[in-house]
Amino acid sequence: SSLLNCRCEGVIRGIGDDAAVLDVEGERALLVTIDSLVENIHFTLKTHTPYQLGYKAMAVNLSDIAAMGGEPKYALVSLSARPDLKLQLIEGIYEGMEEMAREAGVSIVGGDTTSSQSHLFISVAVIGECPKEEVIYRSGAKVGDVVILTGTAGDSAAGLRLLSGSKAPSLSQKEIEYLERRHLMPRPRLKAARKIASLKLASAMIDVSDGVSSEVSHICRSSRVGAEIHAERIPISEPARKFASDLGISPLKLALDGGEDYELLLTASEDKVEEIRSTLAEMNLGISVIGRILPHDRGCVLKSRGEEFELRGGGFTHFHPASDEVT
Amino acid sequence: SSLLNCRCEGVIRGIGDDAAVLDVEGERALLVTIDSLVENIHFTLKTHTPYQLGYKAMAVNLSDIAAMGGEPKYALVSLSARPDLKLQLIEGIYEGMEEMAREAGVSIVGGDTTSSQSHLFISVAVIGECPKEEVIYRSGAKVGDVVILTGTAGDSAAGLRLLSGSKAPSLSQKEIEYLERRHLMPRPRLKAARKIASLKLASAMIDVSDGVSSEVSHICRSSRVGAEIHAERIPISEPARKFASDLGISPLKLALDGGEDYELLLTASEDKVEEIRSTLAEMNLGISVIGRILPHDRGCVLKSRGEEFELRGGGFTHFHPASDEVT
């Protein structure tokens, strides 16, 4: 699309990353992003309370600024509500948004509320800042870099299934609440991302909204590199493992395809790993080295028990073309 | 609302004006705004082509930046499309947006396209700039200032009625096209507004999205002043007058209540009127002095043939409470 190739005055990076990067006066670039959440497509009021929905709508947009290394500063909110929604519900959504914004030090500075005929739509635009030389793009990964993931993957996908009625008898109530909360009220890794950017520890970064599989392939495509990810190194929480075991599904599939974890996936020179580990440990955030960046012609692959799978948007498929249809 | 009283770091003006005003590095403030257009609420694909819809969605948001005296620079677009909409239609919308953006020197730097179940939603966020000391608020009107309107009012309302099936036999095809175009593809007064701001000619400014009536009352409320508007001085185009005459309706009502003209309504010290007139004349844009700012206790009134009406959002009503219900 022509939008992808915006070579316009003042635009450092247009469409194609988590946020656009704008060159304004001073030493700081402006980071801007917009996303819409559509009822029955991205959420349902059956699983989210209005407060949780507002909290999440703000969180996922702030996460896009974090993924660039920036500090979110301002948000604009446009909400279109079907006529049967009570004012109290709308207020609940705004309260959730305000709470997430407050936690992040973000000011909600504008927006509008309109009606819609039959569905609830929420658009949030966020404006953030980052010193120009600290912005982290998807496109900066270098051959030889390691691939790092913060926290754990797959919790949100497990939480969504629990909220949708899946039963996992071996989970305690506390574990169920943990997984559900990871889906309902994700906390973007704002401070960790900003710290990584300010110390220039990462070569590329992205937030895990679509699943580890998709995000690794986004970085490979943007950086024109390959990557190998080791399945057994993907960090999966104990509750998510128990959940997968109860349901007889692969915990790896939850982590790779599930999405909405809002953890950070980053690449870094190997000699930075310990500094990243100790820096994030101070925020009680663990990291896992899950793979390595390879030359482009090596492709973007997942290694698991001696087998290789191709990583791509929407999940991983068996790497050998002949067996493509059976995965 | 708590959002209206945002006294946050870096926020010069939050919700309550055409755009929020942010204090960033350097001499320029950042102006930011978001608005959503919802199918069957704000538009229908029966009257707008996709191209016209995109053009207008961008235009009305750019107009909000113009109304503050700013220069729009960047836009973010989020579009949610019902599944039966063809790709060609979506592309048409983006083409219209890109055309308006190009005309205005604005770069579309990001956004997303998602699905919706049953309606088309378009959210546009715009980021603009303005030297901090040149921003024009709704709240700056002073007692004794004159009230000025650019161009003509009521054309868009007449155009919408024509598009919706109203017949006006005395209009030529060219006149019909003029009125319809004023509704379908409004051109925000970007250059005129920026010029007025850079020369510090206006004390308050707003764009006419809801109708002259609403906009005058917005300025009165924000500036805590009163105003008298003289009905016979409201600028109404010859085609709009003919249209009103054919339909047996009041042309004044079209102009005051109709909205979507995207002209500028501003207040200024009387000694600036000739400079405003000659400056805008260079852009082939006429102005009309339609009234005067009064002390707050005088109210916000429309004078017509010796009678007084109260001006307010959604139109004007007879000023005498006893006859409120008959207007």
CSV table of N, CA, C and O in Angstrom, one decimal, chain A residues 189-272:
chain,number,residue,atom,x,y,z
A,189,ARG,N,4.0,-3.8,29.5
A,189,ARG,CA,5.3,-3.7,30.2
A,189,ARG,C,6.0,-2.3,29.9
A,189,ARG,O,7.1,-2.2,29.3
A,190,LEU,N,5.3,-1.3,30.3
A,190,LEU,CA,5.8,0.1,30.0
A,190,LEU,C,7.1,0.4,30.6
A,190,LEU,O,8.0,0.9,29.9
A,191,LYS,N,7.3,0.1,31.9
A,191,LYS,CA,8.5,0.5,32.5
A,191,LYS,C,9.7,-0.3,32.0
A,191,LYS,O,10.8,0.2,31.8
A,192,ALA,N,9.5,-1.6,31.8
A,192,ALA,CA,10.5,-2.5,31.3
A,192,ALA,C,11.0,-2.0,29.9
A,192,ALA,O,12.2,-1.9,29.6
A,193,ALA,N,10.0,-1.7,29.1
A,193,ALA,CA,10.3,-1.3,27.7
A,193,ALA,C,11.1,0.0,27.7
A,193,ALA,O,12.0,0.1,26.9
A,194,ARG,N,10.6,0.9,28.5
A,194,ARG,CA,11.3,2.2,28.5
A,194,ARG,C,12.7,2.1,29.0
A,194,ARG,O,13.6,2.7,28.5
A,195,LYS,N,12.9,1.2,30.0
A,195,LYS,CA,14.3,1.0,30.5
A,195,LYS,C,15.2,0.4,29.5
A,195,LYS,O,16.3,0.8,29.3
A,196,ILE,N,14.6,-0.6,28.8
A,196,ILE,CA,15.4,-1.3,27.7
A,196,ILE,C,15.8,-0.3,26.7
A,196,ILE,O,16.9,-0.3,26.2
A,197,ALA,N,14.9,0.6,26.3
A,197,ALA,CA,15.2,1.6,25.3
A,197,ALA,C,16.2,2.6,25.8
A,197,ALA,O,17.1,3.0,25.1
A,198,SER,N,16.0,3.1,27.0
A,198,SER,CA,16.9,4.1,27.5
A,198,SER,C,18.4,3.6,27.7
A,198,SER,O,19.3,4.4,27.5
A,199,LEU,N,18.5,2.3,28.0
A,199,LEU,CA,19.8,1.7,28.1
A,199,LEU,C,20.3,1.2,26.7
A,199,LEU,O,21.4,0.6,26.7
A,200,LYS,N,19.5,1.3,25.7
A,200,LYS,CA,19.9,0.8,24.3
A,200,LYS,C,20.3,-0.6,24.3
A,200,LYS,O,21.3,-1.0,23.8
A,201,LEU,N,19.4,-1.5,25.0
A,201,LEU,CA,19.8,-2.9,25.2
A,201,LEU,C,19.2,-3.7,24.0
A,201,LEU,O,19.7,-4.9,23.9
A,202,ALA,N,18.2,-3.3,23.3
A,202,ALA,CA,17.6,-4.1,22.3
A,202,ALA,C,17.8,-3.6,20.9
A,202,ALA,O,18.0,-2.4,20.7
A,203,SER,N,17.9,-4.5,19.9
A,203,SER,CA,18.0,-4.2,18.5
A,203,SER,C,16.7,-4.1,17.8
A,203,SER,O,16.5,-3.3,16.9
A,204,ALA,N,15.7,-4.9,18.3
A,204,ALA,CA,14.3,-4.8,17.8
A,204,ALA,C,13.4,-5.2,18.9
A,204,ALA,O,13.8,-5.8,19.9
A,205,MET,N,12.2,-4.7,18.8
A,205,MET,CA,11.2,-5.0,19.9
A,205,MET,C,9.8,-4.9,19.3
A,205,MET,O,9.5,-4.2,18.4
A,206,ILE,N,8.9,-5.7,20.0
A,206,ILE,CA,7.5,-5.8,19.6
A,206,ILE,C,6.7,-6.3,20.8
A,206,ILE,O,7.3,-6.9,21.7
A,207,ASP,N,5.5,-6.0,20.9
A,207,ASP,CA,4.7,-6.5,22.0
A,207,ASP,C,3.9,-7.7,21.5
A,207,ASP,O,3.6,-7.8,20.3
A,208,VAL,N,3.6,-8.6,22.4
A,208,VAL,CA,3.0,-9.9,22.0
A,208,VAL,C,1.5,-9.7,22.0
A,208,VAL,O,0.8,-10.0,23.0
A,209,SER,N,0.9,-9.2,21.0
A,209,SER,CA,-0.5,-9.1,20.9
A,209,SER,C,-1.1,-10.3,20.1
A,209,SER,O,-2.2,-10.8,20.4
A,210,ASP,N,-0.4,-10.7,19.1
A,210,ASP,CA,-1.0,-11.8,18.2
A,210,ASP,C,-0.4,-13.2,18.5
A,210,ASP,O,-0.8,-14.1,17.9
A,211,GLY,N,0.5,-13.3,19.5
A,211,GLY,CA,1.1,-14.6,19.7
A,211,GLY,C,2.6,-14.6,19.3
A,211,GLY,O,2.9,-13.9,18.4
A,212,VAL,N,3.4,-15.3,20.1
A,212,VAL,CA,4.8,-15.3,19.9
A,212,VAL,C,5.2,-15.7,18.4
A,212,VAL,O,6.1,-15.1,17.8
A,213,SER,N,4.5,-16.6,17.8
A,213,SER,CA,4.7,-17.0,16.5
A,213,SER,C,4.6,-15.9,15.5
A,213,SER,O,5.5,-15.6,14.7
A,214,SER,N,3.5,-15.1,15.5
A,214,SER,CA,3.3,-14.0,14.7
A,214,SER,C,4.4,-12.9,14.9
A,214,SER,O,4.9,-12.4,13.9
A,215,GLU,N,4.7,-12.7,16.2
A,215,GLU,CA,5.6,-11.6,16.5
A,215,GLU,C,7.0,-11.9,16.0
A,215,GLU,O,7.7,-11.0,15.5
A,216,VAL,N,7.4,-13.1,16.2
A,216,VAL,CA,8.7,-13.5,15.7
A,216,VAL,C,8.8,-13.3,14.2
A,216,VAL,O,9.7,-12.7,13.6
A,217,SER,N,7.7,-13.7,13.5
A,217,SER,CA,7.7,-13.6,12.0
A,217,SER,C,7.6,-12.1,11.6
A,217,SER,O,8.2,-11.7,10.6
A,218,HIS,N,6.9,-11.3,12.4
A,218,HIS,CA,6.9,-9.8,12.1
A,218,HIS,C,8.3,-9.3,12.1
A,218,HIS,O,8.8,-8.5,11.2
A,219,ILE,N,9.1,-9.6,13.2
A,219,ILE,CA,10.5,-9.1,13.3
A,219,ILE,C,11.3,-9.7,12.1
A,219,ILE,O,12.1,-8.9,11.6
A,220,CYS,N,11.2,-11.0,11.8
A,220,CYS,CA,12.0,-11.5,10.7
A,220,CYS,C,11.7,-10.8,9.4
A,220,CYS,O,12.6,-10.5,8.7
A,221,ARG,N,10.4,-10.5,9.1
A,221,ARG,CA,10.0,-9.9,7.9
A,221,ARG,C,10.6,-8.4,7.9
A,221,ARG,O,11.2,-8.0,6.9
A,222,SER,N,10.3,-7.7,9.0
A,222,SER,CA,10.8,-6.3,9.0
A,222,SER,C,12.3,-6.2,8.9
A,222,SER,O,12.8,-5.2,8.4
A,223,SER,N,13.0,-7.1,9.6
A,223,SER,CA,14.4,-7.0,9.7
A,223,SER,C,15.1,-7.7,8.6
A,223,SER,O,16.4,-7.7,8.5
A,224,ARG,N,14.4,-8.4,7.7
A,224,ARG,CA,14.9,-9.3,6.6
A,224,ARG,C,16.0,-10.2,7.2
A,224,ARG,O,17.1,-10.3,6.7
A,225,VAL,N,15.6,-10.9,8.2
A,225,VAL,CA,16.4,-12.0,8.8
A,225,VAL,C,15.6,-13.2,9.0
A,225,VAL,O,14.4,-13.3,8.8
A,226,GLY,N,16.3,-14.3,9.4
A,226,GLY,CA,15.7,-15.5,9.8
A,226,GLY,C,15.8,-15.6,11.3
A,226,GLY,O,16.4,-14.8,12.0
A,227,ALA,N,15.2,-16.7,11.9
A,227,ALA,CA,15.3,-16.9,13.3
A,227,ALA,C,15.0,-18.4,13.6
A,227,ALA,O,14.2,-19.0,12.9
A,228,GLU,N,15.7,-18.9,14.6
A,228,GLU,CA,15.2,-20.2,15.2
A,228,GLU,C,14.8,-20.0,16.6
A,228,GLU,O,15.5,-19.4,17.4
A,229,ILE,N,13.6,-20.5,16.9
A,229,ILE,CA,13.1,-20.5,18.2
A,229,ILE,C,13.0,-21.9,18.8
A,229,ILE,O,12.6,-22.8,18.1
A,230,HIS,N,13.5,-22.1,20.0
A,230,HIS,CA,13.5,-23.4,20.6
A,230,HIS,C,12.2,-23.6,21.5
A,230,HIS,O,12.1,-22.9,22.5
A,231,ALA,N,11.4,-24.5,21.1
A,231,ALA,CA,10.1,-24.7,21.7
A,231,ALA,C,10.2,-24.9,23.2
A,231,ALA,O,9.5,-24.3,24.0
A,232,GLU,N,11.2,-25.7,23.7
A,232,GLU,CA,11.3,-26.0,25.1
A,232,GLU,C,11.7,-24.8,25.9
A,232,GLU,O,11.7,-24.8,27.2
A,233,ARG,N,12.2,-23.7,25.3
A,233,ARG,CA,12.6,-22.5,26.0
A,233,ARG,C,11.5,-21.5,26.2
A,233,ARG,O,11.7,-20.5,26.8
A,234,ILE,N,10.4,-21.7,25.5
A,234,ILE,CA,9.3,-20.8,25.6
A,234,ILE,C,8.8,-20.8,27.0
A,234,ILE,O,8.4,-21.9,27.6
A,235,PRO,N,8.7,-19.6,27.7
A,235,PRO,CA,8.3,-19.6,29.1
A,235,PRO,C,6.8,-19.8,29.2
A,235,PRO,O,6.0,-18.9,28.7
A,236,ILE,N,6.4,-20.8,29.9
A,236,ILE,CA,4.9,-21.1,30.1
A,236,ILE,C,4.7,-21.2,31.6
A,236,ILE,O,5.4,-22.0,32.3
A,237,SER,N,3.7,-20.5,32.1
A,237,SER,CA,3.4,-20.5,33.5
A,237,SER,C,2.9,-21.9,34.0
A,237,SER,O,2.3,-22.6,33.2
A,238,GLU,N,3.0,-22.2,35.3
A,238,GLU,CA,2.5,-23.4,35.8
A,238,GLU,C,1.0,-23.5,35.6
A,238,GLU,O,0.5,-24.6,35.2
A,239,PRO,N,0.2,-22.5,35.9
A,239,PRO,CA,-1.2,-22.6,35.7
A,239,PRO,C,-1.6,-22.9,34.2
A,239,PRO,O,-2.5,-23.6,33.9
A,240,ALA,N,-0.8,-22.2,33.3
A,240,ALA,CA,-1.1,-22.5,31.8
A,240,ALA,C,-0.8,-23.9,31.4
A,240,ALA,O,-1.5,-24.5,30.7
A,241,ARG,N,0.3,-24.5,32.0
A,241,ARG,CA,0.6,-25.9,31.8
A,241,ARG,C,-0.4,-26.8,32.3
A,241,ARG,O,-0.9,-27.7,31.6
A,242,LYS,N,-0.9,-26.5,33.5
A,242,LYS,CA,-2.0,-27.4,34.1
A,242,LYS,C,-3.2,-27.3,33.2
A,242,LYS,O,-3.9,-28.3,33.0
A,243,PHE,N,-3.6,-26.1,32.8
A,243,PHE,CA,-4.7,-25.8,32.0
A,243,PHE,C,-4.7,-26.7,30.7
A,243,PHE,O,-5.6,-27.4,30.3
A,244,ALA,N,-3.5,-26.6,30.0
A,244,ALA,CA,-3.3,-27.3,28.8
A,244,ALA,C,-3.4,-28.8,29.0
A,244,ALA,O,-4.0,-29.6,28.3
A,245,SER,N,-2.8,-29.3,30.1
A,245,SER,CA,-2.8,-30.7,30.5
A,245,SER,C,-4.3,-31.2,30.7
A,245,SER,O,-4.7,-32.2,30.2
A,246,ASP,N,-5.0,-30.4,31.5
A,246,ASP,CA,-6.4,-30.8,31.7
A,246,ASP,C,-7.2,-30.9,30.4
A,246,ASP,O,-8.1,-31.7,30.3
A,247,LEU,N,-6.9,-30.0,29.5
A,247,LEU,CA,-7.7,-30.0,28.3
A,247,LEU,C,-7.1,-30.8,27.2
A,247,LEU,O,-7.7,-30.9,26.1
A,248,GLY,N,-6.0,-31.4,27.5
A,248,GLY,CA,-5.4,-32.3,26.5
A,248,GLY,C,-4.9,-31.6,25.3
A,248,GLY,O,-4.9,-32.1,24.2
A,249,ILE,N,-4.5,-30.3,25.5
A,249,ILE,CA,-3.9,-29.5,24.3
A,249,ILE,C,-2.5,-29.2,24.6
A,249,ILE,O,-2.0,-29.4,25.7
A,250,SER,N,-1.8,-28.8,23.6
A,250,SER,CA,-0.4,-28.5,23.7
A,250,SER,C,-0.2,-27.1,24.3
A,250,SER,O,-0.7,-26.1,23.8
A,251,PRO,N,0.6,-27.0,25.4
A,251,PRO,CA,0.8,-25.7,26.1
A,251,PRO,C,1.6,-24.8,25.1
A,251,PRO,O,1.4,-23.6,25.1
A,252,LEU,N,2.4,-25.4,24.3
A,252,LEU,CA,3.2,-24.7,23.3
A,252,LEU,C,2.3,-23.9,22.3
A,252,LEU,O,2.5,-22.8,21.9
A,253,LYS,N,1.2,-24.6,21.9
A,253,LYS,CA,0.3,-24.0,21.0
A,253,LYS,C,-0.4,-22.7,21.6
A,253,LYS,O,-0.6,-21.7,21.0
A,254,LEU,N,-0.7,-22.9,22.9
A,254,LEU,CA,-1.3,-21.7,23.6
A,254,LEU,C,-0.3,-20.5,23.6
A,254,LEU,O,-0.7,-19.4,23.3
A,255,ALA,N,0.9,-20.8,23.8
A,255,ALA,CA,1.9,-19.8,23.9
A,255,ALA,C,2.3,-19.2,22.6
A,255,ALA,O,2.4,-17.9,22.4
A,256,LEU,N,2.3,-20.0,21.5
A,256,LEU,CA,2.8,-19.5,20.2
A,256,LEU,C,1.7,-18.8,19.4
A,256,LEU,O,1.9,-17.9,18.7
A,257,ASP,N,0.4,-19.4,19.6
A,257,ASP,CA,-0.7,-18.9,18.7
A,257,ASP,C,-1.6,-18.0,19.5
A,257,ASP,O,-2.4,-17.3,18.9
A,258,GLY,N,-1.6,-18.1,20.9
A,258,GLY,CA,-2.6,-17.5,21.7
A,258,GLY,C,-2.8,-16.0,21.6
A,258,GLY,O,-3.8,-15.5,21.4
A,259,GLY,N,-1.7,-15.3,21.8
A,259,GLY,CA,-1.7,-13.9,21.7
A,259,GLY,C,-2.3,-13.2,22.9
A,259,GLY,O,-2.7,-13.9,23.9
A,260,GLU,N,-2.3,-11.9,22.9
A,260,GLU,CA,-2.9,-11.0,23.9
A,260,GLU,C,-2.1,-11.1,25.3
A,260,GLU,O,-2.7,-10.9,26.3
A,261,ASP,N,-0.9,-11.6,25.2
A,261,ASP,CA,-0.1,-11.6,26.5
A,261,ASP,C,0.5,-10.3,26.8
A,261,ASP,O,0.8,-10.0,28.0
A,262,TYR,N,0.7,-9.4,25.8
A,262,TYR,CA,1.3,-8.1,26.0
A,262,TYR,C,2.6,-8.1,26.7
A,262,TYR,O,3.0,-7.2,27.5
A,263,GLU,N,3.4,-9.2,26.5
A,263,GLU,CA,4.8,-9.3,27.0
A,263,GLU,C,5.6,-8.6,25.9
A,263,GLU,O,5.1,-8.3,24.8
A,264,LEU,N,6.9,-8.4,26.1
A,264,LEU,CA,7.8,-7.9,25.1
A,264,LEU,C,8.6,-9.0,24.5
A,264,LEU,O,9.1,-9.9,25.2
A,265,LEU,N,8.7,-9.0,23.2
A,265,LEU,CA,9.6,-9.9,22.4
A,265,LEU,C,10.7,-9.0,21.9
A,265,LEU,O,10.3,-8.0,21.2
A,266,LEU,N,11.9,-9.3,22.2
A,266,LEU,CA,13.0,-8.4,21.7
A,266,LEU,C,14.2,-9.2,21.3
A,266,LEU,O,14.3,-10.3,21.6
A,267,THR,N,15.0,-8.5,20.5
A,267,THR,CA,16.2,-9.1,20.0
A,267,THR,C,17.3,-8.3,20.6
A,267,THR,O,17.2,-7.0,20.7
A,268,ALA,N,18.5,-8.9,20.9
A,268,ALA,CA,19.6,-8.1,21.5
A,268,ALA,C,20.9,-8.9,21.2
A,268,ALA,O,20.9,-10.1,21.0
A,269,SER,N,21.9,-8.1,21.2
A,269,SER,CA,23.3,-8.7,21.1
A,269,SER,C,23.5,-9.6,22.4
A,269,SER,O,23.0,-9.3,23.5
A,270,GLU,N,24.1,-10.8,22.2
A,270,GLU,CA,24.2,-11.8,23.3
A,270,GLU,C,24.9,-11.2,24.5
A,270,GLU,O,24.5,-11.5,25.6
A,271,ASP,N,25.8,-10.3,24.3
A,271,ASP,CA,26.5,-9.7,25.5
A,271,ASP,C,25.7,-8.7,26.3
A,271,ASP,O,26.1,-8.3,27.3
A,272,LYS,N,24.4,-8.5,25.8
A,272,LYS,CA,23.5,-7.6,26.6
A,272,LYS,C,22.6,-8.4,27.5
A,272,LYS,O,21.8,-7.9,28.3
